[in-house]
XYZ file of C-alpha atoms in Angstrom:
568
model
C 0.036 -0.003 -0.021
C 1.179 3.471 -0.802
C -0.164 6.745 0.150
C 0.414 8.045 -3.583
C 1.473 6.153 -6.476
C 5.009 7.284 -7.698
C 6.702 5.439 -10.463
C 10.136 3.818 -9.613
C 12.199 6.129 -11.669
C 10.806 9.060 -9.666
C 11.358 7.268 -6.540
C 15.017 6.845 -7.485
C 15.221 10.532 -8.373
C 13.934 11.577 -5.119
C 16.362 9.435 -2.991
C 19.358 10.606 -5.019
C 17.988 14.127 -4.554
C 17.803 13.831 -0.799
C 21.460 12.648 -0.589
C 22.960 15.079 -3.049
C 20.887 18.340 -2.752
C 22.377 19.234 0.622
C 25.932 18.987 -0.731
C 25.010 21.087 -3.563
C 23.278 23.540 -1.248
C 26.635 23.720 0.722
C 28.686 24.640 -2.432
C 25.968 27.314 -3.289
C 26.112 28.810 0.224
C 29.775 29.571 -0.191
C 29.192 31.489 -3.503
C 28.067 35.006 -3.729
C 24.380 35.350 -3.711
C 22.686 36.571 -6.812
C 21.768 40.218 -6.753
C 18.071 39.599 -6.387
C 18.376 37.254 -3.526
C 20.864 39.079 -1.204
C 17.913 40.850 0.714
C 18.752 43.468 3.143
C 21.416 41.559 4.748
C 23.728 38.978 3.207
C 24.082 36.954 6.460
C 20.323 36.777 6.635
C 20.273 35.632 3.000
C 22.610 32.754 3.424
C 20.630 31.535 6.522
C 17.468 31.684 4.515
C 19.265 29.703 1.871
C 19.827 27.033 4.551
C 16.155 26.880 5.380
C 15.275 26.602 1.749
C 17.605 23.698 0.974
C 16.782 21.788 4.249
C 13.113 22.500 3.664
C 13.203 21.126 0.054
C 14.975 18.113 1.360
C 12.380 17.519 4.114
C 9.549 17.823 1.435
C 11.302 15.325 -0.922
C 11.797 12.893 2.115
C 8.046 13.157 2.876
C 7.004 12.534 -0.721
C 9.371 9.562 -0.751
C 7.668 8.232 2.373
C 4.349 8.568 0.817
C 5.248 6.849 -2.243
C 6.936 3.990 -0.175
C 5.158 0.618 -0.385
C 4.089 0.037 3.257
C 2.952 -3.384 2.404
C 6.515 -4.485 1.643
C 8.673 -2.534 3.965
C 11.402 -5.439 4.057
C 12.004 -4.877 0.414
C 14.636 -2.255 -0.686
C 12.856 0.434 -2.574
C 13.898 3.443 -4.635
C 17.031 1.579 -5.475
C 19.864 2.808 -7.555
C 22.748 0.668 -8.623
C 25.575 2.036 -10.727
C 29.245 0.694 -10.974
C 31.598 3.355 -9.626
C 35.002 1.743 -9.105
C 34.967 -1.483 -11.110
C 38.497 -2.598 -9.993
C 37.253 -2.797 -6.495
C 33.620 -3.786 -7.430
C 32.421 -0.435 -5.474
C 29.063 0.584 -6.651
C 26.816 3.656 -6.044
C 24.090 1.577 -4.546
C 21.226 3.482 -2.800
C 18.041 2.189 -1.389
C 15.619 2.319 1.644
C 13.526 -0.050 3.559
C 11.458 0.030 6.729
C 14.709 0.280 8.923
C 16.294 3.260 7.052
C 13.231 5.229 6.112
C 12.349 6.533 9.581
C 16.084 7.621 10.142
C 15.999 9.319 6.918
C 12.768 11.307 7.859
C 14.171 12.151 11.285
C 17.451 13.461 9.793
C 15.598 15.649 7.247
C 13.242 16.977 9.983
C 15.879 17.821 12.530
C 18.221 19.371 10.183
C 15.392 21.577 8.705
C 14.399 22.540 12.377
C 17.885 23.505 13.192
C 18.239 25.659 9.972
C 14.899 27.334 10.871
C 16.086 28.021 14.461
C 19.451 29.391 13.205
C 17.703 31.763 10.835
C 15.812 33.528 13.719
C 18.530 33.127 16.247
C 22.060 32.894 14.499
C 24.776 31.494 16.764
C 27.544 33.790 17.679
C 30.698 33.151 15.844
C 32.323 33.431 12.384
C 30.484 33.885 8.986
C 27.085 32.298 8.816
C 28.177 31.328 5.139
C 30.517 28.642 6.694
C 28.011 27.639 9.397
C 25.312 26.996 6.755
C 27.602 25.126 4.555
C 28.731 22.806 7.251
C 25.321 22.110 8.469
C 24.363 21.263 4.982
C 27.337 18.971 4.425
C 26.793 17.211 7.692
C 23.062 16.587 6.646
C 24.257 15.128 3.260
C 26.728 12.808 4.895
C 24.147 11.405 7.581
C 21.375 10.893 4.893
C 23.898 9.110 2.703
C 24.793 6.793 5.634
C 21.138 5.682 6.014
C 20.745 5.314 2.222
C 23.815 3.691 0.852
C 24.145 -0.067 0.496
C 27.758 -0.415 -0.223
C 30.170 -0.994 2.721
C 33.007 1.400 1.297
C 30.234 4.096 0.479
C 28.952 3.506 3.998
C 32.416 4.250 5.413
C 32.765 7.404 3.345
C 29.507 8.774 4.383
C 30.135 7.801 7.874
C 33.383 9.788 7.816
C 31.870 12.642 5.984
C 30.047 14.158 8.991
C 33.165 14.301 11.289
C 34.774 17.381 9.817
C 31.526 19.474 9.858
C 30.685 18.642 13.478
C 34.380 19.269 14.351
C 34.194 22.815 13.081
C 30.700 23.448 14.294
C 32.009 22.806 17.814
C 35.344 24.396 17.474
C 34.311 27.593 15.798
C 30.745 28.261 17.168
C 31.041 26.464 20.630
C 31.243 27.799 23.992
C 33.904 27.377 26.668
C 36.495 24.673 26.140
C 35.335 24.240 22.615
C 38.602 23.566 20.905
C 39.524 20.748 23.480
C 36.108 19.184 23.121
C 36.257 19.392 19.339
C 39.700 17.690 19.202
C 38.625 14.940 21.640
C 35.555 14.354 19.353
C 37.535 14.182 16.208
C 40.420 11.969 17.770
C 37.923 9.394 19.330
C 35.924 9.087 16.215
C 38.756 8.994 13.699
C 40.570 6.304 15.735
C 37.571 4.068 15.962
C 36.950 4.545 12.130
C 40.482 3.477 11.274
C 39.611 0.164 13.142
C 36.210 -0.058 11.479
C 37.654 0.272 7.964
C 39.809 -2.670 8.513
C 36.935 -4.798 9.494
C 34.755 -3.604 6.428
C 37.688 -4.452 4.183
C 38.136 -7.873 5.708
C 34.409 -8.570 5.144
C 34.545 -7.236 1.552
C 37.637 -9.129 0.524
C 36.768 -12.396 2.107
C 33.342 -12.501 0.837
C 34.086 -10.950 -2.625
C 31.615 -8.135 -2.367
C 30.903 -4.958 -0.643
C 27.281 -5.121 -1.462
C 25.415 -4.930 1.851
C 22.168 -6.549 0.312
C 24.122 -9.518 -1.113
C 26.038 -9.910 2.164
C 22.808 -9.845 4.264
C 21.386 -12.388 2.111
C 24.408 -14.546 2.432
C 23.975 -14.165 6.222
C 27.632 -14.983 7.012
C 27.604 -18.223 5.046
C 30.638 -17.119 3.097
C 32.720 -16.116 6.075
C 34.328 -18.369 8.699
C 33.540 -17.965 12.280
C 36.939 -16.625 12.961
C 36.584 -13.914 10.253
C 33.164 -12.845 11.697
C 34.658 -12.553 15.134
C 37.539 -10.314 13.949
C 35.238 -8.301 11.770
C 32.584 -7.748 14.546
C 35.328 -6.774 16.940
C 36.934 -4.092 14.577
C 33.784 -2.793 13.071
C 32.005 -2.876 16.487
C 34.737 -0.641 18.140
C 34.166 2.011 15.489
C 30.405 1.988 15.730
C 30.517 1.815 19.567
C 32.624 5.081 19.601
C 30.035 6.927 17.473
C 27.018 5.596 19.511
C 28.581 6.093 22.194
C 29.041 2.941 24.161
C 30.590 2.826 27.823
C 33.534 3.212 28.179
C 34.162 4.777 24.807
C 31.740 7.690 25.547
C 33.990 10.154 27.236
C 34.161 12.526 24.327
C 30.287 12.970 24.386
C 29.714 15.009 27.459
C 32.440 17.551 26.621
C 31.145 17.898 22.859
C 27.673 18.473 24.035
C 28.568 20.927 26.686
C 30.680 22.932 24.332
C 28.674 22.722 21.128
C 26.271 25.444 20.128
C 22.432 24.527 20.514
C 22.154 23.422 16.906
C 25.307 21.297 17.086
C 23.922 19.616 20.221
C 20.642 18.755 18.547
C 22.265 17.217 15.494
C 24.911 15.436 17.347
C 22.239 13.722 19.745
C 19.347 13.430 17.389
C 21.222 12.190 14.175
C 24.882 11.387 14.601
C 24.594 8.994 17.545
C 22.027 7.016 15.403
C 24.686 6.207 12.734
C 26.537 3.938 15.062
C 23.527 1.892 16.190
C 22.322 1.777 12.432
C 25.632 0.171 11.569
C 25.107 -2.637 14.115
C 21.742 -3.415 12.728
C 22.519 -2.961 8.967
C 25.922 -4.470 8.835
C 26.864 -6.711 11.819
C 23.569 -8.543 12.710
C 22.946 -9.921 9.126
C 26.428 -10.116 7.706
C 28.335 -11.643 10.611
C 25.779 -13.425 12.965
C 28.075 -15.797 14.420
C 30.425 -13.147 15.315
C 27.713 -11.020 17.018
C 26.468 -14.107 18.802
C 30.076 -14.402 20.293
C 30.140 -10.672 21.422
C 26.462 -10.239 22.238
C 26.793 -10.983 25.981
C 29.778 -8.550 26.209
C 27.871 -5.783 24.253
C 24.736 -6.233 26.566
C 27.139 -6.037 29.519
C 28.611 -2.867 28.344
C 25.076 -1.498 27.537
C 23.686 -2.025 30.925
C 26.806 -0.533 32.605
C 26.268 2.528 30.446
C 22.602 2.688 31.466
C 23.454 2.780 35.172
C 26.571 4.840 34.743
C 24.864 7.447 32.779
C 21.943 7.640 35.310
C 24.293 7.915 38.176
C 26.432 10.716 36.583
C 23.357 12.593 36.079
C 22.096 12.170 39.654
C 25.614 13.454 40.693
C 25.338 16.631 38.386
C 21.536 17.119 39.468
C 22.183 17.279 43.206
C 22.329 20.518 45.095
C 25.846 22.099 45.355
C 27.389 20.118 42.531
C 27.556 23.040 40.088
C 26.316 20.668 37.290
C 25.674 21.871 33.866
C 22.231 21.055 32.372
C 23.632 20.408 28.907
C 26.177 18.080 30.381
C 23.401 16.117 32.224
C 21.403 15.746 29.099
C 24.606 14.466 27.506
C 25.164 11.793 30.049
C 21.504 10.823 29.801
C 22.162 9.964 26.214
C 24.835 7.475 27.373
C 22.055 5.787 29.390
C 19.525 5.998 26.512
C 21.811 4.634 23.870
C 22.578 1.816 26.411
C 18.946 0.509 25.987
C 19.479 0.602 22.052
C 22.631 -1.440 22.413
C 20.964 -3.983 24.732
C 18.136 -4.432 22.253
C 20.651 -5.144 19.602
C 22.494 -7.356 21.662
C 19.424 -9.795 22.265
C 19.489 -10.599 18.464
C 15.706 -10.991 18.508
C 13.073 -9.289 16.462
C 11.498 -7.854 19.793
C 14.742 -6.432 20.982
C 15.926 -5.080 17.659
C 12.622 -3.438 16.948
C 12.689 -1.949 20.512
C 16.293 -0.633 19.635
C 15.061 1.070 16.373
C 12.196 2.580 18.177
C 14.381 3.998 21.041
C 16.753 5.396 18.313
C 13.794 7.455 16.824
C 12.296 8.379 20.222
C 15.689 9.533 21.504
C 16.276 11.770 18.519
C 12.855 13.311 18.956
C 13.051 13.897 22.833
C 16.685 14.659 23.293
C 16.660 16.981 20.224
C 13.807 18.768 21.884
C 15.692 18.828 25.345
C 18.764 20.439 23.939
C 16.561 23.050 22.069
C 14.988 23.820 25.301
C 18.260 23.943 27.388
C 19.753 26.223 24.782
C 16.713 28.636 25.288
C 17.030 28.389 29.050
C 20.791 29.195 28.842
C 20.216 32.074 26.494
C 17.559 33.653 29.075
C 19.505 33.121 32.188
C 23.071 33.390 30.665
C 24.122 30.209 32.360
C 23.054 26.416 32.296
C 24.364 25.760 35.812
C 21.849 24.034 37.729
C 22.536 25.429 41.098
C 22.138 28.874 39.597
C 18.906 28.093 37.721
C 17.447 26.383 40.849
C 18.625 28.442 43.826
C 19.005 32.078 42.636
C 16.237 32.651 40.121
C 13.367 33.343 42.235
C 10.255 31.520 41.038
C 12.157 29.577 38.385
C 10.588 28.726 35.154
C 7.051 27.904 36.176
C 6.888 31.385 37.549
C 8.989 33.217 34.925
C 8.276 31.555 31.736
C 5.450 29.115 32.418
C 5.008 27.735 28.680
C 8.824 27.170 28.579
C 8.779 25.428 31.837
C 5.832 23.217 31.013
C 7.411 22.145 27.731
C 10.767 21.357 29.538
C 8.758 19.190 32.053
C 7.132 17.449 29.080
C 10.407 16.595 27.393
C 11.836 15.334 30.772
C 8.922 13.085 31.434
C 9.029 11.903 28.000
C 12.786 11.133 28.374
C 12.272 9.061 31.638
C 9.848 6.682 29.519
C 6.414 7.795 30.701
C 3.852 5.515 29.130
C 1.860 7.136 26.386
C 4.927 8.927 25.107
C 7.601 7.720 22.641
C 10.392 6.952 25.126
C 8.352 4.198 26.818
C 7.943 1.608 23.792
C 11.737 1.470 22.932
C 12.754 0.737 26.574
C 10.027 -1.788 27.185
C 10.629 -3.845 23.951
C 14.376 -3.946 24.749
C 13.776 -5.395 28.198
C 11.152 -7.824 26.712
C 13.839 -8.999 24.224
C 16.456 -9.283 27.059
C 14.048 -11.529 28.846
C 13.974 -13.927 25.969
C 17.305 -13.619 23.925
C 18.179 -15.358 20.693
C 18.889 -19.064 20.634
C 22.594 -19.703 21.838
C 22.579 -16.722 24.285
C 22.505 -17.265 27.892
C 19.033 -16.563 29.391
C 20.184 -16.155 33.036
C 22.799 -13.561 31.903
C 20.328 -11.592 29.815
C 17.678 -11.698 32.434
C 20.193 -10.232 34.862
C 20.955 -7.505 32.249
C 17.166 -6.905 31.914
C 16.843 -6.488 35.712
C 19.914 -3.884 35.739
C 18.217 -2.134 32.850
C 14.995 -2.069 34.651
C 16.720 -0.516 37.648
C 18.298 2.076 35.235
C 14.792 3.349 34.300
C 14.207 3.973 37.999
C 17.477 6.093 38.202
C 16.398 7.861 34.941
C 13.136 8.825 36.429
C 14.800 10.044 39.657
C 17.379 12.499 37.964
C 14.724 13.848 35.555
C 12.288 14.503 38.215
C 15.072 16.252 40.339
C 15.830 18.465 37.308
C 12.152 19.217 36.793
C 11.668 20.179 40.522
C 14.957 22.379 40.573
C 14.707 24.055 37.196
C 11.012 24.394 36.863
C 10.033 24.840 40.458
C 13.130 26.257 41.782
C 14.231 26.069 45.396
C 13.579 28.385 48.330
C 16.545 30.585 48.799
C 16.645 33.203 51.376
C 17.144 36.695 49.799
C 20.350 37.159 51.812
C 21.842 34.097 50.240
C 21.251 35.455 46.650
C 24.547 35.565 44.845
C 25.532 38.139 42.348
C 26.226 35.153 40.089
C 22.540 34.846 39.863
C 22.336 38.120 37.966
C 22.171 37.360 34.257
C 23.926 40.483 33.445
C 26.936 39.163 35.345
C 26.725 35.674 34.033
C 28.879 34.665 31.172
C 27.385 35.297 27.790
C 25.975 32.205 26.222
C 27.670 30.778 23.263
C 24.509 30.638 21.305
C 23.437 34.208 22.021
C 23.326 36.358 18.869
C 25.984 38.941 18.273
C 25.068 42.484 19.405
C 25.020 43.820 15.845
C 22.637 40.935 14.749
C 22.234 39.187 11.499
C 18.776 37.714 11.838
C 15.288 38.907 12.235
C 15.366 38.295 15.893
C 19.002 39.028 16.735
C 18.210 41.297 19.813
C 18.730 39.716 23.113
C 15.692 38.504 25.120
C 15.002 40.669 28.191
C 17.126 39.649 31.083
C 15.623 39.368 34.494
C 17.042 41.553 37.221
C 18.156 40.025 40.517
C 15.251 39.442 42.856
C 14.947 41.913 45.669
C 13.245 41.547 48.900
C 9.531 42.215 48.518
C 9.870 42.823 44.823
C 7.761 41.157 42.129
C 9.585 38.032 40.516
C 10.703 39.546 37.145
C 9.394 37.627 34.085
C 11.587 36.084 31.320
C 10.742 36.041 27.607
C 8.463 32.974 27.358
C 8.295 30.916 24.158
C 8.712 33.012 20.990
C 6.872 32.430 17.850
C 9.849 30.910 15.993
C 10.792 28.675 18.910
C 7.159 27.365 18.953
C 7.276 26.584 15.194
C 10.728 24.792 15.764
C 9.800 22.635 18.829
C 6.143 21.800 18.175
C 6.773 19.188 15.506
C 9.141 17.312 17.975
C 6.707 17.508 20.802
C 3.832 16.270 18.626
C 5.613 13.471 17.155
C 6.745 12.322 20.614
C 3.103 12.100 21.616
C 2.080 10.518 18.146
C 4.821 7.714 18.535
C 3.816 7.012 21.981
C 0.068 6.678 21.399
C 0.516 5.029 18.067
C 3.676 2.963 18.107
C 2.399 0.708 15.226
C 3.194 3.467 12.704
C 6.755 2.885 13.315
C 6.759 -0.788 14.219
C 4.780 -1.508 11.099
C 7.700 -0.275 9.248
C 10.568 -1.750 11.171
C 9.205 -5.280 12.215
C 8.976 -6.867 8.691
C 12.467 -5.476 7.700
C 14.005 -6.849 11.007
C 12.397 -10.247 10.573
C 14.104 -10.486 7.114
C 17.192 -9.105 8.245
C 17.608 -11.695 11.018
C 16.392 -14.466 8.929
C 19.239 -14.009 6.330
C 17.404 -12.013 3.654
C 14.290 -14.423 3.754
C 10.920 -12.835 4.496
């Protein structure tokens, strides 16, 4: 069943357009604007160009989804297969199925929302031309990662996003941005070198780099020892990008230093590339190797769940001077632990739960980073103690709609039933209860129990954050610190430049320090452009929570076929 009937040739064009258009848009962004398109401000014009290109890509992705045959989501559709490097049998092979289509739509949506947000609130830093071009290159690489069906093309697309993200952090980030950017690039590049060796091993030993052919063969052309080595090598590179504990230490620094848009794309899109590689490559291509490492992967996953939650609890406690952006970053370590646990079960239930959790995390954590960026802009800091103890009536009293939306995103992140975060975690735990044949049930049920305990820890720190940031803490006026005054606080890395380049480049009203007997000063509540940016994420979080069959109906047949070695 298709929503609209689109010919195969048009579907091929749409998928190719989605992958290539951002790259062409990045080149165009660096060129001088035509006289009629410059507008009143060249910087505003290039930011509008970013909105236009990402909007066109999003529309193309939606049209592609409406033409997708939902009755056969396990079949590769919109495929293009052209010889590129005959000597190595490398082909430009593109296609989508029920696994890659949701990730393609998520990437197109988040990038468009980031471009829209940046148009109204440009990040402080160098030329918007470079910023727009980097965002578009990053989008092209991410979309290509989810669309290509050749191992070497997958690696090239996988690496293509590293340099843009490095510069987004290093040039437009906040404090310690250079150190965080170097840590990000070194970790991911070292992991990628090892991953390339594993991909080459599979391709050379099997005689093909075609991911569809390799999945159909289901490892029968590879010895167990080759599979084990390949899973170890490729798994390390994918685990760094996911990130899996203990290879996660680059993530909190990168998120803390990155501009708001960088954090949204890093959490909402880039982290999904690692887990997608586990599902698309390792599970079907090297099942024996995955079966060998599955218990270890599950063990690292549940350690990450608990570790991430404990780190968040430590940051959230009073007096810890924890950064709210850093806390959300550590929460991603825990959430991605659930994704890895679901993959490690090697069951349809667990893998479907992992894919659902991937999409839910992209929606919810993307929204959280947008909101935390807005809070930081208004208060001049993301320090939890300052937000909770020295800001009078906190968000509920000063910006009630912003406070309510932050509370909504927090409870969605902790897995409240009826919202998107619930289904992924529940399905991964169900998968761990009854893992694939050959895996130890007692071990995986132990992992399930630890993961379930992690959900309680997640609820604990998220509720603490809501209580402290949204409700505030009673602080005697004599204890109010000058640090609470936004005028004295460090300028946000995401705040617009004083001269301004966008339509709303003026800084939002800053609240004054509360004085005894004075009325609590108000903050600027949700602006129109913020509502336009955040509403789709909140709406999809509710939709996925109330109607999970929309997503599971796409992923389940494709997962069943993948785990069965290409047989429906």
